[in-house]
Amino acid sequence: MAVEDEGLRVFQSVKIKIGEAKNLPSYPGPSKMRDCYCTVNLDQEEVFRTKIVEKSLCPFYGEDFYCEIPRSFRHLSFYIFDRDVFRRDSIIGKVAIQKEDLQKYHNRDTWFQLQHVDADSEVQGKVHLELRLSEVITDTGVVCHKLATRIVECQGLPIVNGQCDPYATVTLAGPFRSEAKKTKVKRKTNNPQFDEVFYFEVTRPCSYSKKSHFDFEEEDVDKLEIRVDLWNASNLKFGDEFLGELRIPLKVLRQSSSYEAWYFLQPRDNGSKNLKPDDLGSLRLNVVYTEDHVFSSDYYSPLRDLLLKSADVEPVSASAAHILGEVCREKQEAAVPLVRLLLHYGRVVPFISAIASAEVKRTQDPNTIFRGNSLASKCIDETMKLAGMHYLHVTLKPAIEEICQSHKPCEIDPVKLKDGENLENNMENLRQYVDRVFHAITESGVSCPTVMCDIFFSLREAAAKRFQGDPDVRYTAVSSFIFLRFFAPAILSPNLFQLTPHHTVSDWLRDRGFLSRPGTAAWVRASVWLWGPTLWSVECVGSFLDLISSSGRRDPKSVEQPILLKEGLMIKRAQGRKRFGMKNFKKRWFRLTNHEFTYHKSKGDQPLYSIPIENILAVEKLEEESFKMKNMFQVIQPERALYIQANNCVEAKDWIDILTKVSQCNQKRLTVYHPSAYLSGHWLCCRAPSDSAPGCSPCTGGLPANIQLDIDGDRETERIYSLFNSYMSKLEKMQEACGSKSVYDGPEQEEYSTFVIDDPQETYKTLKQVIAGVGALEQEHAQYKRDKFKKTKYGSQEHPIGDKSFQNYIRQQSETSTHSI
């Protein structure tokens, strides 16, 4: 979800690898062990939770999480919890990384010390307030000053224990006085509108002077401050919860009698730092935070055109896309945006065919074909992830669910057998499971996506042409991808591919020996069992590989069968389909396919209600004020709207996006909608009395209709520009290498040996165009930053006082301006 910023779209995303924790403090009970899990939070909003690792003080999680971030945030936080069966889970410690510090740890495995969690330090949100100092002459002729403090509103306060009923206290504090006042409590909202004014009398020792309206002594001003504390009104016996504070010295009124600004709430320093960081243990993380600033499409035309014609360049090693793979530190970081861009414009098959053919020509042994982490291999992997996910689900999910429901042990390591288990029985169970999965795969050839079939066809043809004496090479070239790189990882880690919705299913499979951690000996053993002796002993494998590597095949049946797109637990409001009865909120299991959107009482039950996809007229956010609930959205139908609350902002965005995509082509889609609910006989947004009144706000922009590939071509080009720009020194080094090979045409220097340069002149020509295109975009970004620096006000709603990232930005721009001068 992009944020518009003066014609430029800003995207935020984060990819996290949660590794392991170590040296957690022991439990005070006799066992000393803990059952721990880790959560990922945007500020204090939980967006992801790992599995529970039982009975360990050094739990290994090994889980990946990726999300698009739909809102602004200050901290990316990680909390380690200890599960408690009888009471609320307790927090052991946390890691909080400020947004402006995320780049320090970019894509690096880092051990972070767990910090103590103190309620007074857990703050988020911002406050809008105004101060006004006015003079008052009393009946006795004494001049004094009155301070008016207006608390306008707050935004983004945390939800504490499922609710937020905030109020504020306003205190005028000094060395010899402390006068406090309090706002009303605002119920069930974390964006309260207070709009209350409090007056404080500020008496000055000096007399009134016409020369200056406020001729007060400087030391008096320095010693007085306004303190605003935010609280959550609680019914618990422990008292109200602290939400944050801010302190404003009255010297801000020196230049003017009035002052208005937004402030970030700050933690209260109450001296709770007696615990050493290493007392709580540490957590290993790898965080990749990306912020893309995307211009309009015409800015990217030169670079984009250069990339899209890569497949037509002879040799392909001289193309812009291949050069990106050469200069990037890891082929994977080049493959991700390249594949997405080329898929978006329909150029991925010819490009992969070209680089795969070039790689095959360089391969000397047919047994090592496509075994390395080359650009071709990574691009094929990424294409299969994007285009093949639904195929993966249709093929494997029924078999995985059947295995989970049968509850048969299949551990074949004699050392790990549990009491009562028999090795021969377990081997037979595992064999049955392998046969079930194997049969599902070999029968699925007709459903394989066309783009994958076309790529496999090109691999097969290139391999057969290169190694004409090896009749099996046409199969090994394809099987290494479809089995080892596509199906096997999904079977061994089904939760990573959304084949199992909960950690417990994967844990159950792993405990019984069916799944193992990738890279371990058990994983290799399981892989051999899955794809070893069975693979070539069954005749149907050859037919399956022939089918999926046939070019030009189209599969009309795959469009007709229902494809599960998303499912999960959410809260929905009763729709009022019955004439009588309360419209209360209930938890339901929601399920979306490419045919219908349904909800059920529980997972696996018959649907209680179904909305055909063609009946979805719009999917939009619902304003929080409608029901005083966050993360709500509405699915608008011809007769009514279904109001749904997701668990967090990331999940709400995911549901809105996928529902919008799947219904994008509906002929009767709305152009306007009501952003608030219809309650008490009228729409809360426009006050229209009729429940059938036309909407009062335009619907948000549509997304591409392709439910598999929601790709923004401009965003991917921006990412490629960023990669080229960060590796500019390597681009220049590659230019030197081209010059060296062209002039001397002899043994290449060692520093240039890492580059693949088949045609120095053609490669140099492309490099020159790439550097020119990257330079032009760099100038546009620099100009945008300069313009924004001139317009932006510190203390505005977008950049409240206390925004450290903006302070750093101001400092950088000031240094840049000084250097330029």
Coordinates of N, CA, C and O in Angstrom, one line a residue, residues 18-161:
I18 N 13.9 -14.7 11.8 CA 14.0 -14.8 13.3 C 14.8 -16.1 13.5 O 14.2 -17.2 13.3
G19 N 16.0 -16.0 14.0 CA 16.9 -17.1 14.1 C 16.6 -17.9 15.4 O 15.9 -18.8 15.5
E20 N 17.3 -17.4 16.5 CA 17.2 -18.1 17.7 C 17.5 -17.2 18.9 O 18.0 -16.1 18.7
A21 N 17.1 -17.6 20.1 CA 17.4 -16.9 21.3 C 18.4 -17.7 22.1 O 18.4 -19.0 21.9
K22 N 19.2 -17.1 22.9 CA 20.1 -17.9 23.7 C 20.3 -17.2 25.1 O 20.0 -16.0 25.3
N23 N 20.6 -18.1 26.1 CA 20.8 -17.7 27.5 C 19.7 -16.9 28.1 O 19.9 -15.9 28.8
L24 N 18.4 -17.4 27.8 CA 17.3 -16.7 28.5 C 17.4 -17.0 30.0 O 17.9 -18.1 30.4
P25 N 16.8 -16.1 30.8 CA 16.9 -16.4 32.3 C 16.0 -17.7 32.6 O 15.0 -17.9 32.0
S26 N 16.5 -18.5 33.5 CA 15.8 -19.7 33.8 C 14.5 -19.4 34.6 O 14.4 -18.4 35.3
Y27 N 13.6 -20.3 34.5 CA 12.3 -20.2 35.2 C 12.5 -20.5 36.7 O 13.3 -21.4 37.0
P28 N 11.9 -19.7 37.6 CA 12.2 -19.9 39.0 C 11.7 -21.3 39.6 O 12.0 -21.6 40.7
G29 N 10.9 -22.0 38.8 CA 10.4 -23.3 39.2 C 11.5 -24.4 39.2 O 12.6 -24.2 38.8
P30 N 11.1 -25.6 39.6 CA 12.1 -26.7 39.6 C 12.6 -27.1 38.3 O 13.8 -27.5 38.2
S31 N 11.9 -27.0 37.2 CA 12.4 -27.5 35.9 C 13.3 -26.5 35.2 O 14.2 -26.9 34.4
K32 N 13.3 -25.2 35.6 CA 14.1 -24.2 35.1 C 13.9 -23.8 33.6 O 14.3 -22.8 33.1
M33 N 13.2 -24.7 32.9 CA 13.0 -24.5 31.4 C 11.8 -23.6 31.2 O 10.9 -23.4 32.0
R34 N 11.7 -23.0 29.9 CA 10.6 -22.2 29.6 C 10.0 -22.6 28.2 O 10.7 -23.3 27.4
D35 N 8.7 -22.2 28.0 CA 8.1 -22.4 26.7 C 7.9 -21.1 26.0 O 7.0 -20.3 26.4
C36 N 8.8 -20.8 25.1 CA 8.9 -19.4 24.6 C 8.5 -19.2 23.1 O 8.7 -20.2 22.3
Y37 N 8.0 -18.1 22.8 CA 7.7 -17.7 21.4 C 8.1 -16.2 21.3 O 8.3 -15.5 22.2
C38 N 8.2 -15.8 20.0 CA 8.6 -14.4 19.7 C 7.6 -13.8 18.8 O 7.0 -14.4 18.0
T39 N 7.3 -12.5 19.1 CA 6.4 -11.7 18.3 C 7.1 -10.6 17.6 O 8.1 -10.1 18.1
V40 N 6.6 -10.2 16.4 CA 7.1 -9.0 15.7 C 6.0 -8.0 15.8 O 4.8 -8.2 15.5
N41 N 6.4 -6.8 16.2 CA 5.5 -5.7 16.4 C 5.9 -4.4 15.7 O 7.1 -4.1 15.6
L42 N 4.9 -3.7 15.1 CA 5.1 -2.4 14.6 C 4.7 -1.5 15.7 O 3.5 -1.4 16.1
D43 N 5.7 -0.8 16.3 CA 5.5 -0.1 17.6 C 5.0 -1.2 18.6 O 5.7 -2.1 18.9
Q44 N 3.7 -1.1 19.0 CA 3.2 -2.1 19.9 C 2.1 -3.0 19.3 O 1.5 -3.7 20.0
E45 N 1.9 -2.9 18.0 CA 0.9 -3.7 17.3 C 1.6 -5.0 16.8 O 2.4 -4.9 15.9
E46 N 1.1 -6.1 17.3 CA 1.7 -7.4 16.9 C 1.2 -7.7 15.5 O 0.0 -7.7 15.2
V47 N 2.1 -8.1 14.6 CA 1.8 -8.5 13.2 C 2.2 -9.9 12.9 O 1.9 -10.4 11.8
F48 N 3.0 -10.5 13.8 CA 3.5 -11.9 13.5 C 3.9 -12.6 14.8 O 4.3 -11.9 15.7
R49 N 3.6 -13.9 14.9 CA 4.0 -14.7 16.1 C 4.6 -16.0 15.6 O 4.1 -16.7 14.7
T50 N 5.7 -16.4 16.2 CA 6.4 -17.6 15.9 C 5.7 -18.8 16.6 O 4.8 -18.6 17.4
K51 N 6.2 -20.0 16.3 CA 5.7 -21.2 17.0 C 6.3 -21.1 18.5 O 7.2 -20.3 18.8
I52 N 5.7 -21.9 19.3 CA 6.2 -22.0 20.7 C 7.3 -23.1 20.8 O 7.0 -24.3 20.3
V53 N 8.4 -22.8 21.3 CA 9.5 -23.8 21.5 C 9.5 -24.2 23.0 O 9.7 -23.3 23.8
E54 N 9.2 -25.4 23.2 CA 9.0 -25.9 24.6 C 10.3 -26.3 25.3 O 11.2 -26.8 24.6
K55 N 10.3 -26.1 26.6 CA 11.4 -26.6 27.5 C 12.8 -26.2 26.9 O 13.6 -27.1 26.7
S56 N 13.0 -25.0 26.8 CA 14.3 -24.5 26.3 C 14.6 -23.1 26.8 O 13.7 -22.3 26.9
L57 N 15.9 -22.9 27.1 CA 16.4 -21.5 27.4 C 17.2 -21.0 26.2 O 17.7 -19.9 26.3
C58 N 17.3 -21.8 25.1 CA 18.0 -21.4 23.9 C 17.1 -21.8 22.7 O 17.5 -22.6 21.9
P59 N 15.9 -21.3 22.6 CA 15.0 -21.7 21.6 C 15.4 -21.4 20.2 O 15.8 -20.2 19.9
F60 N 15.3 -22.3 19.2 CA 15.5 -22.1 17.8 C 14.2 -21.9 17.1 O 13.3 -22.8 17.2
Y61 N 14.0 -20.8 16.4 CA 12.8 -20.6 15.7 C 12.9 -20.8 14.2 O 12.1 -21.5 13.6
G62 N 13.9 -20.2 13.6 CA 14.1 -20.4 12.1 C 13.0 -20.1 11.3 O 12.6 -20.8 10.4
E63 N 12.3 -18.9 11.5 CA 11.1 -18.6 10.8 C 11.4 -17.3 10.0 O 12.1 -16.4 10.5
D64 N 10.7 -17.2 8.8 CA 10.8 -16.0 8.0 C 9.5 -15.3 8.0 O 8.4 -15.9 8.1
F65 N 9.5 -14.0 7.9 CA 8.3 -13.2 7.9 C 8.5 -12.0 6.9 O 9.5 -11.3 7.0
Y66 N 7.5 -11.8 6.0 CA 7.6 -10.6 5.1 C 6.2 -9.9 5.1 O 5.2 -10.6 5.2
C67 N 6.3 -8.6 5.1 CA 5.0 -7.9 5.0 C 5.2 -6.5 4.4 O 6.3 -5.9 4.5
E68 N 4.2 -6.0 3.7 CA 4.2 -4.6 3.3 C 3.7 -3.8 4.5 O 2.7 -4.2 5.1
I69 N 4.3 -2.7 4.8 CA 3.9 -1.9 6.0 C 3.0 -0.8 5.5 O 3.4 0.1 4.8
P70 N 1.7 -0.9 6.0 CA 0.7 0.1 5.5 C 0.6 1.4 6.2 O -0.3 2.2 5.9
R71 N 1.5 1.6 7.2 CA 1.3 2.9 8.0 C 2.7 3.3 8.4 O 3.7 2.6 8.3
S72 N 2.8 4.5 9.0 CA 4.0 5.0 9.6 C 4.3 4.3 10.9 O 3.4 3.8 11.6
F73 N 5.6 4.2 11.3 CA 5.9 3.5 12.6 C 7.2 4.1 13.0 O 8.0 4.7 12.3
R74 N 7.5 4.0 14.3 CA 8.7 4.5 14.9 C 9.7 3.4 15.3 O 10.9 3.6 15.2
H75 N 9.2 2.2 15.7 CA 10.0 1.1 16.1 C 9.6 -0.2 15.5 O 8.4 -0.4 15.4
L76 N 10.5 -1.0 15.1 CA 10.2 -2.4 14.8 C 10.7 -3.2 16.0 O 11.9 -3.2 16.4
S77 N 9.8 -3.9 16.7 CA 10.1 -4.5 18.0 C 9.9 -6.0 18.0 O 9.0 -6.5 17.2
F78 N 10.6 -6.7 18.8 CA 10.5 -8.1 18.9 C 10.4 -8.4 20.4 O 11.3 -8.0 21.2
Y79 N 9.4 -9.2 20.8 CA 9.2 -9.5 22.2 C 9.3 -11.1 22.4 O 8.7 -11.8 21.6
I80 N 10.1 -11.5 23.4 CA 10.1 -12.9 23.7 C 9.2 -13.1 24.9 O 9.3 -12.5 26.0
F81 N 8.2 -14.0 24.7 CA 7.2 -14.3 25.7 C 7.4 -15.7 26.3 O 7.9 -16.6 25.5
D82 N 7.1 -15.9 27.5 CA 7.1 -17.2 28.1 C 5.6 -17.6 28.3 O 4.9 -16.9 29.0
R83 N 5.2 -18.7 27.7 CA 3.8 -19.1 27.8 C 3.5 -19.6 29.2 O 4.2 -20.3 29.8
D84 N 2.3 -19.2 29.7 CA 1.8 -19.6 31.0 C 0.4 -20.1 30.8 O -0.5 -19.4 30.3
V85 N 0.2 -21.4 31.1 CA -1.1 -22.1 30.9 C -2.2 -21.4 31.7 O -3.3 -21.4 31.3
F86 N -1.9 -21.0 32.9 CA -2.9 -20.6 33.9 C -3.1 -19.1 34.0 O -4.1 -18.5 34.3
R87 N -2.0 -18.3 33.6 CA -2.1 -16.9 33.7 C -1.7 -16.3 32.3 O -1.4 -17.0 31.4
R88 N -1.7 -14.9 32.2 CA -1.3 -14.2 31.0 C 0.2 -14.5 30.8 O 1.0 -14.5 31.7
D89 N 0.5 -14.7 29.5 CA 1.9 -15.0 29.1 C 2.8 -13.8 29.6 O 2.4 -12.6 29.4
S90 N 4.0 -14.1 30.1 CA 4.8 -13.1 30.6 C 5.9 -12.7 29.6 O 6.4 -13.6 28.9
I91 N 6.3 -11.4 29.6 CA 7.4 -11.0 28.7 C 8.7 -11.1 29.3 O 8.9 -10.6 30.5
I92 N 9.6 -11.8 28.6 CA 11.0 -12.0 29.2 C 11.8 -10.7 28.8 O 12.6 -10.2 29.7
G93 N 11.7 -10.3 27.6 CA 12.5 -9.1 27.2 C 12.1 -8.7 25.8 O 11.3 -9.4 25.1
K94 N 12.7 -7.7 25.3 CA 12.4 -7.2 23.9 C 13.6 -6.6 23.3 O 14.6 -6.3 23.9
V95 N 13.5 -6.6 21.9 CA 14.5 -5.8 21.1 C 13.7 -4.8 20.3 O 12.7 -5.1 19.6
A96 N 14.0 -3.5 20.5 CA 13.3 -2.4 19.8 C 14.3 -1.7 18.9 O 15.3 -1.2 19.4
I97 N 14.1 -1.7 17.6 CA 15.0 -1.0 16.6 C 14.3 0.2 16.1 O 13.2 0.1 15.5
Q98 N 14.9 1.4 16.3 CA 14.3 2.6 15.7 C 14.3 2.5 14.2 O 15.2 2.0 13.6
K99 N 13.3 3.1 13.6 CA 13.2 3.0 12.1 C 14.4 3.6 11.5 O 14.9 3.0 10.5
E100 N 14.9 4.7 12.0 CA 16.1 5.3 11.3 C 17.4 4.4 11.5 O 18.4 4.7 10.8
D101 N 17.4 3.4 12.4 CA 18.5 2.6 12.6 C 18.5 1.2 11.9 O 19.4 0.4 11.9
L102 N 17.4 1.0 11.2 CA 17.2 -0.3 10.5 C 18.3 -0.6 9.4 O 18.7 -1.7 9.2
Q103 N 18.7 0.5 8.7 CA 19.7 0.3 7.7 C 21.1 -0.2 8.3 O 21.9 -0.8 7.5
K104 N 21.3 0.1 9.5 CA 22.6 -0.4 10.1 C 22.7 -1.9 10.1 O 23.8 -2.4 10.1
Y105 N 21.5 -2.6 10.2 CA 21.6 -4.0 10.3 C 21.0 -4.7 9.1 O 20.7 -5.8 9.1
H106 N 21.0 -3.9 8.0 CA 20.4 -4.4 6.7 C 21.0 -5.7 6.2 O 22.2 -5.8 6.0
N107 N 20.2 -6.8 6.2 CA 20.6 -8.1 5.6 C 21.8 -8.6 6.3 O 22.6 -9.3 5.6
R108 N 22.0 -8.4 7.6 CA 23.1 -9.0 8.3 C 22.6 -9.8 9.5 O 21.7 -9.3 10.3
D109 N 23.0 -11.0 9.7 CA 22.7 -11.7 11.0 C 23.3 -11.0 12.1 O 24.5 -10.8 12.2
T110 N 22.5 -10.6 13.1 CA 22.9 -9.8 14.2 C 22.3 -10.3 15.5 O 21.2 -10.6 15.6
W111 N 23.2 -10.4 16.5 CA 22.7 -10.7 17.9 C 22.3 -9.5 18.6 O 23.2 -8.6 18.7
F112 N 21.1 -9.4 19.1 CA 20.6 -8.2 19.8 C 20.4 -8.7 21.3 O 19.8 -9.7 21.6
Q113 N 20.9 -7.8 22.2 CA 20.7 -8.1 23.6 C 19.2 -7.8 24.0 O 18.7 -6.7 23.5
L114 N 18.5 -8.7 24.7 CA 17.2 -8.4 25.1 C 17.2 -7.3 26.2 O 18.0 -7.4 27.1
Q115 N 16.2 -6.4 26.1 CA 16.1 -5.3 27.0 C 14.9 -5.5 27.9 O 13.9 -6.2 27.6
H116 N 15.0 -5.0 29.1 CA 13.9 -5.1 30.1 C 12.7 -4.3 29.5 O 12.8 -3.2 29.0
V117 N 11.5 -4.9 29.7 CA 10.3 -4.2 29.3 C 9.6 -3.5 30.5 O 9.3 -4.2 31.5
D118 N 9.5 -2.2 30.4 CA 8.9 -1.4 31.5 C 7.7 -0.8 30.9 O 7.8 -0.2 29.8
A119 N 6.6 -0.8 31.6 CA 5.3 -0.2 31.1 C 5.5 1.2 30.8 O 4.9 1.8 29.9
D120 N 6.3 1.9 31.6 CA 6.5 3.4 31.4 C 7.3 3.7 30.1 O 7.4 4.8 29.7
S121 N 8.0 2.7 29.5 CA 8.8 2.9 28.3 C 8.1 2.5 27.0 O 8.5 2.7 25.9
E122 N 6.9 1.8 27.2 CA 6.2 1.3 26.0 C 5.2 2.4 25.5 O 4.0 2.4 25.9
V123 N 5.7 3.3 24.7 CA 4.9 4.4 24.3 C 4.8 4.4 22.7 O 5.7 4.0 22.1
Q124 N 3.7 5.0 22.2 CA 3.6 5.3 20.8 C 2.5 6.3 20.7 O 1.7 6.5 21.5
G125 N 2.4 6.9 19.5 CA 1.4 7.9 19.2 C 1.9 9.4 19.3 O 3.1 9.6 19.6
K126 N 1.1 10.3 18.9 CA 1.5 11.7 18.8 C 0.3 12.6 19.3 O -0.8 12.2 19.3
V127 N 0.7 13.8 19.7 CA -0.3 14.7 20.3 C -0.2 16.1 19.6 O 0.9 16.5 19.3
H128 N -1.4 16.6 19.4 CA -1.5 18.0 18.8 C -1.9 18.9 19.8 O -3.0 18.7 20.5
L129 N -1.1 20.0 20.1 CA -1.5 20.9 21.1 C -1.2 22.4 20.7 O -0.3 22.6 19.8
E130 N -1.8 23.3 21.4 CA -1.6 24.8 21.2 C -1.4 25.4 22.5 O -2.0 25.1 23.5
L131 N -0.4 26.4 22.5 CA -0.2 27.2 23.7 C -0.4 28.7 23.3 O 0.0 29.1 22.2
R132 N -1.0 29.4 24.2 CA -1.2 30.9 24.0 C -1.0 31.6 25.3 O -1.6 31.3 26.3
L133 N -0.1 32.6 25.3 CA 0.1 33.4 26.5 C -0.5 34.8 26.3 O -0.1 35.5 25.3
S134 N -1.3 35.2 27.2 CA -2.0 36.5 27.1 C -1.9 37.3 28.4 O -1.8 36.7 29.5
E135 N -1.9 38.6 28.3 CA -1.7 39.4 29.5 C -3.1 39.8 30.1 O -4.1 39.9 29.4
V136 N -3.1 39.9 31.4 CA -4.3 40.2 32.2 C -3.9 41.3 33.2 O -2.9 41.1 33.9
I137 N -4.7 42.4 33.3 CA -4.5 43.4 34.3 C -5.6 43.2 35.3 O -6.8 43.3 35.0
T138 N -5.2 42.9 36.6 CA -6.2 42.7 37.6 C -6.8 44.0 38.1 O -6.4 45.1 37.7
D139 N -7.8 43.9 39.0 CA -8.5 45.0 39.6 C -7.5 45.9 40.3 O -7.7 47.2 40.4
T140 N -6.4 45.4 40.9 CA -5.5 46.2 41.6 C -4.4 46.8 40.7 O -3.5 47.4 41.2
G141 N -4.5 46.5 39.4 CA -3.5 47.1 38.5 C -2.3 46.3 38.3 O -1.4 46.7 37.5
V142 N -2.2 45.1 38.9 CA -1.1 44.2 38.7 C -1.2 43.5 37.4 O -2.3 43.0 37.0
V143 N -0.1 43.4 36.6 CA -0.1 42.7 35.4 C 0.4 41.3 35.6 O 1.4 41.1 36.2
C144 N -0.5 40.4 35.1 CA 0.0 39.0 35.1 C -0.4 38.4 33.8 O -1.0 39.0 32.9
H145 N 0.1 37.1 33.6 CA -0.1 36.5 32.3 C -0.8 35.2 32.5 O -0.6 34.5 33.5
K146 N -1.7 34.9 31.5 CA -2.5 33.7 31.6 C -2.0 32.8 30.4 O -1.9 33.2 29.3
L147 N -1.8 31.5 30.8 CA -1.4 30.5 29.8 C -2.6 29.7 29.4 O -3.1 29.0 30.3
A148 N -3.0 29.7 28.2 CA -4.0 28.8 27.7 C -3.4 27.6 27.0 O -2.6 27.8 26.0
T149 N -3.7 26.4 27.4 CA -3.2 25.2 26.8 C -4.3 24.4 26.3 O -5.2 24.0 27.0
R150 N -4.3 24.2 24.9 CA -5.4 23.5 24.3 C -4.9 22.1 23.8 O -3.9 22.0 23.0
I151 N -5.5 21.0 24.3 CA -5.2 19.7 23.8 C -6.2 19.4 22.7 O -7.3 19.2 23.0
V152 N -5.7 19.4 21.5 CA -6.5 19.2 20.3 C -6.9 17.8 20.1 O -8.1 17.4 20.1
E153 N -5.9 16.9 19.9 CA -6.2 15.5 19.6 C -4.9 14.7 19.7 O -3.8 15.2 19.9
C154 N -5.1 13.4 19.7 CA -4.0 12.4 19.7 C -4.3 11.4 18.6 O -5.4 11.2 18.2
Q155 N -3.2 10.8 18.1 CA -3.3 9.8 17.0 C -2.4 8.7 17.3 O -1.3 8.9 17.8
G156 N -2.9 7.5 17.0 CA -2.0 6.3 17.1 C -1.6 5.8 18.5 O -0.6 5.3 18.7
L157 N -2.5 6.1 19.5 CA -2.2 5.6 20.8 C -2.3 4.0 20.9 O -3.0 3.4 20.1
P158 N -1.5 3.4 21.8 CA -1.6 1.9 21.8 C -2.9 1.4 22.4 O -3.5 2.1 23.2
I159 N -3.2 0.2 22.0 CA -4.4 -0.5 22.6 C -3.8 -1.4 23.7 O -3.0 -2.2 23.4
V160 N -4.3 -1.2 24.9 CA -3.8 -1.9 26.1 C -4.9 -2.9 26.5 O -6.0 -2.6 26.8
N161 N -4.5 -4.2 26.5 CA -5.4 -5.3 26.9 C -6.7 -5.2 26.1 O -7.8 -5.4 26.7

